[in-house]
Amino acid sequence: MGIIIKTPEEIEKMRIACRLAGDVLDYIAPFVKPGVTTEELDRLCHDYMVNVQGCVPAPLNYAPPGYTPYPKSICASVNHQVCHGIPNDRPLKKGDIVNLDITTIKDGWHGDSSRMFLVGETSILARRLCAITYECLWLGIDQVKPGGRLGDIGAAIQRHAEKQGYSVVREFCGHGIGRSFHEEPQVLHYGKAGSGIELLPGMIFTIEPMINAGKAAISELPDGWTIVTKDRSLSAQWEHTVLVTENGCEVLTLSPEMPPRPTLNA
């Protein structure tokens, strides 16, 4: 299937689904503290999505080819977990960092966003990794405009991450999104400026850089889902869903409690 250009009516439905994804992250933020389990965070998010928002958690029972059905409603990736961490009964402890990845389905349309949370007082190194990764996200978003190229996004992210001494995970990427959880195009977080497909108004896709404090190499845990850094170094990720507009970009998953856009000099 090729890239799907959304109509104005479809874009409006995507705005709603994406706003709900951001709302879930705002809702869950006060609960992310030492002593809570990621399983409890999953339960809270599930109940909020289903009972308050009237939407469906997209990850629950999601099973792409070759995978067993995902058993939870959110992804919760702690410390050296890169992505797709399955919520469990281990309490978060002071100093942990955790990515919560939320995808809602509202009236058949998907909204996708993730956010890093600092659990209590964390190390300077952990805070810096989360901050630089957030900068990488926004540097990628700044490349989104009609006539730009997909490679511009990855190049901007890779340049900033590596300049700070970090590495970019290669095996996972952003993606088109709409009626399906994952659509074309694939949005790499590394690459060459000026390369790749041309960005056109009506395209909607995620940008979700995964940045490691150590080397880029990853491995998969026996659960078949959780991805970790091979060297056990910390990993961070932030994600927004964006729309290519006639004159630039609209970030569809912005929410009131999302950290402010960073000041960027890169």
mmCIF file of C-alpha atoms in Angstrom, residues 72-230:
data_model
loop_
_atom_site.group_PDB
_atom_site.id
_atom_site.type_symbol
_atom_site.label_atom_id
_atom_site.label_comp_id
_atom_site.label_asym_id
_atom_site.label_seq_id
_atom_site.Cartn_x
_atom_site.Cartn_y
_atom_site.Cartn_z
ATOM 1 C CA LYS A 72 -1.290 -4.767 27.444
ATOM 2 C CA SER A 73 -2.873 -1.422 26.535
ATOM 3 C CA ILE A 74 0.272 0.726 26.660
ATOM 4 C CA CYS A 75 4.008 0.237 26.209
ATOM 5 C CA ALA A 76 6.184 1.063 29.231
ATOM 6 C CA SER A 77 9.936 0.990 28.600
ATOM 7 C CA VAL A 78 12.158 1.498 31.644
ATOM 8 C CA ASN A 79 15.820 2.589 31.692
ATOM 9 C CA HIS A 80 17.719 0.423 29.165
ATOM 10 C CA GLN A 81 14.504 -0.730 27.492
ATOM 11 C CA VAL A 82 14.323 0.973 24.114
ATOM 12 C CA CYS A 83 10.693 0.353 23.164
ATOM 13 C CA HIS A 84 7.715 -2.030 23.405
ATOM 14 C CA GLY A 85 8.274 -2.754 27.097
ATOM 15 C CA ILE A 86 5.405 -4.842 28.482
ATOM 16 C CA PRO A 87 3.981 -3.417 31.735
ATOM 17 C CA ASN A 88 4.686 -5.679 34.729
ATOM 18 C CA ASP A 89 4.548 -5.848 38.525
ATOM 19 C CA ARG A 90 8.009 -4.398 39.210
ATOM 20 C CA PRO A 91 7.653 -1.109 41.120
ATOM 21 C CA LEU A 92 9.387 1.906 39.630
ATOM 22 C CA LYS A 93 12.159 3.199 41.834
ATOM 23 C CA LYS A 94 13.655 6.621 42.403
ATOM 24 C CA GLY A 95 16.070 7.423 39.601
ATOM 25 C CA ASP A 96 14.331 5.375 36.903
ATOM 26 C CA ILE A 97 13.347 6.857 33.561
ATOM 27 C CA VAL A 98 10.357 5.423 31.732
ATOM 28 C CA ASN A 99 8.807 5.942 28.324
ATOM 29 C CA LEU A 100 5.043 5.543 28.149
ATOM 30 C CA ASP A 101 3.769 5.005 24.602
ATOM 31 C CA ILE A 102 0.060 5.602 23.998
ATOM 32 C CA THR A 103 -1.943 4.835 20.875
ATOM 33 C CA THR A 104 -5.687 5.471 20.873
ATOM 34 C CA ILE A 105 -8.279 4.400 18.318
ATOM 35 C CA LYS A 106 -11.271 6.732 18.073
ATOM 36 C CA ASP A 107 -13.957 6.045 15.476
ATOM 37 C CA GLY A 108 -11.469 3.923 13.546
ATOM 38 C CA TRP A 109 -8.624 6.482 13.529
ATOM 39 C CA HIS A 110 -5.303 6.168 15.391
ATOM 40 C CA GLY A 111 -3.438 8.752 17.490
ATOM 41 C CA ASP A 112 0.102 7.933 18.641
ATOM 42 C CA SER A 113 2.395 9.695 21.116
ATOM 43 C CA SER A 114 4.997 8.841 23.737
ATOM 44 C CA ARG A 115 6.718 10.732 26.519
ATOM 45 C CA MET A 116 9.650 10.273 28.880
ATOM 46 C CA PHE A 117 9.002 10.466 32.629
ATOM 47 C CA LEU A 118 11.612 10.949 35.342
ATOM 48 C CA VAL A 119 10.809 8.896 38.434
ATOM 49 C CA GLY A 120 11.750 10.977 41.463
ATOM 50 C CA GLU A 121 15.237 12.474 41.468
ATOM 51 C CA THR A 122 17.247 11.074 38.561
ATOM 52 C CA SER A 123 20.897 11.335 37.568
ATOM 53 C CA ILE A 124 22.222 14.243 35.530
ATOM 54 C CA LEU A 125 23.134 11.744 32.809
ATOM 55 C CA ALA A 126 19.554 10.422 32.627
ATOM 56 C CA ARG A 127 18.058 13.910 32.565
ATOM 57 C CA ARG A 128 20.449 14.981 29.822
ATOM 58 C CA LEU A 129 19.625 11.950 27.657
ATOM 59 C CA CYS A 130 15.892 12.640 27.954
ATOM 60 C CA ALA A 131 16.398 16.331 27.161
ATOM 61 C CA ILE A 132 18.617 15.746 24.132
ATOM 62 C CA THR A 133 16.205 13.130 22.784
ATOM 63 C CA TYR A 134 13.367 15.650 23.107
ATOM 64 C CA GLU A 135 15.478 18.147 21.169
ATOM 65 C CA CYS A 136 16.025 15.478 18.503
ATOM 66 C CA LEU A 137 12.255 15.047 18.184
ATOM 67 C CA TRP A 138 11.704 18.749 17.597
ATOM 68 C CA LEU A 139 14.638 19.104 15.221
ATOM 69 C CA GLY A 140 13.001 16.357 13.176
ATOM 70 C CA ILE A 141 9.610 18.058 13.337
ATOM 71 C CA ASP A 142 11.178 21.298 12.109
ATOM 72 C CA GLN A 143 12.072 19.564 8.838
ATOM 73 C CA VAL A 144 8.440 18.717 8.047
ATOM 74 C CA LYS A 145 7.097 20.944 5.267
ATOM 75 C CA PRO A 146 5.836 20.543 1.703
ATOM 76 C CA GLY A 147 8.703 19.938 -0.684
ATOM 77 C CA GLY A 148 10.979 18.639 2.042
ATOM 78 C CA ARG A 149 12.288 15.085 2.015
ATOM 79 C CA LEU A 150 11.939 12.282 4.519
ATOM 80 C CA GLY A 151 15.720 12.102 4.751
ATOM 81 C CA ASP A 152 15.807 15.659 6.102
ATOM 82 C CA ILE A 153 14.069 14.434 9.276
ATOM 83 C CA GLY A 154 16.468 11.587 9.956
ATOM 84 C CA ALA A 155 19.529 13.641 9.105
ATOM 85 C CA ALA A 156 18.602 16.385 11.582
ATOM 86 C CA ILE A 157 17.966 13.863 14.364
ATOM 87 C CA GLN A 158 21.131 11.865 13.720
ATOM 88 C CA ARG A 159 23.332 14.951 13.522
ATOM 89 C CA HIS A 160 22.158 16.291 16.883
ATOM 90 C CA ALA A 161 22.236 12.953 18.712
ATOM 91 C CA GLU A 162 25.710 12.034 17.548
ATOM 92 C CA LYS A 163 27.024 15.543 18.193
ATOM 93 C CA GLN A 164 26.024 15.012 21.833
ATOM 94 C CA GLY A 165 27.802 11.636 21.979
ATOM 95 C CA TYR A 166 24.679 9.495 21.683
ATOM 96 C CA SER A 167 23.604 6.873 19.142
ATOM 97 C CA VAL A 168 20.415 6.413 17.120
ATOM 98 C CA VAL A 169 18.542 3.100 17.077
ATOM 99 C CA ARG A 170 18.306 1.957 13.457
ATOM 100 C CA GLU A 171 15.908 -0.988 13.595
ATOM 101 C CA PHE A 172 12.767 0.958 14.598
ATOM 102 C CA CYS A 173 11.338 4.068 12.992
ATOM 103 C CA GLY A 174 8.379 6.388 12.726
ATOM 104 C CA HIS A 175 5.528 5.513 10.407
ATOM 105 C CA GLY A 176 2.481 6.699 8.572
ATOM 106 C CA ILE A 177 -0.700 6.421 10.580
ATOM 107 C CA GLY A 178 -4.440 6.776 10.026
ATOM 108 C CA ARG A 179 -7.060 4.073 9.829
ATOM 109 C CA SER A 180 -4.184 1.631 10.301
ATOM 110 C CA PHE A 181 -1.740 1.652 13.219
ATOM 111 C CA HIS A 182 1.210 1.469 10.823
ATOM 112 C CA GLU A 183 1.089 2.807 7.264
ATOM 113 C CA GLU A 184 3.634 4.011 4.739
ATOM 114 C CA PRO A 185 6.009 5.800 4.826
ATOM 115 C CA GLN A 186 8.682 4.551 7.184
ATOM 116 C CA VAL A 187 10.273 7.558 8.899
ATOM 117 C CA LEU A 188 13.910 6.806 9.696
ATOM 118 C CA HIS A 189 15.651 8.711 12.482
ATOM 119 C CA TYR A 190 18.985 8.760 10.654
ATOM 120 C CA GLY A 191 19.940 9.367 7.043
ATOM 121 C CA LYS A 192 20.956 11.891 4.442
ATOM 122 C CA ALA A 193 19.356 15.285 3.938
ATOM 123 C CA GLY A 194 17.658 15.647 0.568
ATOM 124 C CA SER A 195 17.030 11.927 0.220
ATOM 125 C CA GLY A 196 13.792 9.959 0.379
ATOM 126 C CA ILE A 197 10.275 10.754 -0.743
ATOM 127 C CA GLU A 198 8.960 14.282 -1.080
ATOM 128 C CA LEU A 199 6.660 15.465 1.692
ATOM 129 C CA LEU A 200 3.192 16.482 0.492
ATOM 130 C CA PRO A 201 0.274 18.202 2.254
ATOM 131 C CA GLY A 202 -2.087 15.675 3.821
ATOM 132 C CA MET A 203 0.590 13.188 4.845
ATOM 133 C CA ILE A 204 0.378 12.131 8.502
ATOM 134 C CA PHE A 205 3.142 10.200 10.228
ATOM 135 C CA THR A 206 4.935 9.776 13.533
ATOM 136 C CA ILE A 207 8.412 10.945 14.449
ATOM 137 C CA GLU A 208 9.714 8.948 17.419
ATOM 138 C CA PRO A 209 13.508 8.934 17.806
ATOM 139 C CA MET A 210 15.012 6.260 20.052
ATOM 140 C CA ILE A 211 18.353 7.534 21.340
ATOM 141 C CA ASN A 212 20.840 5.464 23.348
ATOM 142 C CA ALA A 213 23.389 6.809 25.807
ATOM 143 C CA GLY A 214 25.779 4.060 24.679
ATOM 144 C CA LYS A 215 25.996 2.121 21.454
ATOM 145 C CA ALA A 216 23.139 1.725 18.990
ATOM 146 C CA ALA A 217 23.012 -2.087 19.140
ATOM 147 C CA ILE A 218 19.811 -3.613 20.506
ATOM 148 C CA SER A 219 18.403 -7.039 21.336
ATOM 149 C CA GLU A 220 14.964 -8.523 21.947
ATOM 150 C CA LEU A 221 13.916 -10.119 25.229
ATOM 151 C CA PRO A 222 12.357 -13.603 25.299
ATOM 152 C CA ASP A 223 8.863 -12.081 25.666
ATOM 153 C CA GLY A 224 9.057 -11.378 21.929
ATOM 154 C CA TRP A 225 8.318 -7.657 22.314
ATOM 155 C CA THR A 226 10.638 -5.777 24.677
ATOM 156 C CA ILE A 227 13.678 -4.231 22.980
ATOM 157 C CA VAL A 228 16.733 -3.368 25.107
ATOM 158 C CA THR A 229 20.158 -1.854 24.545
ATOM 159 C CA LYS A 230 22.788 -4.556 24.142
#
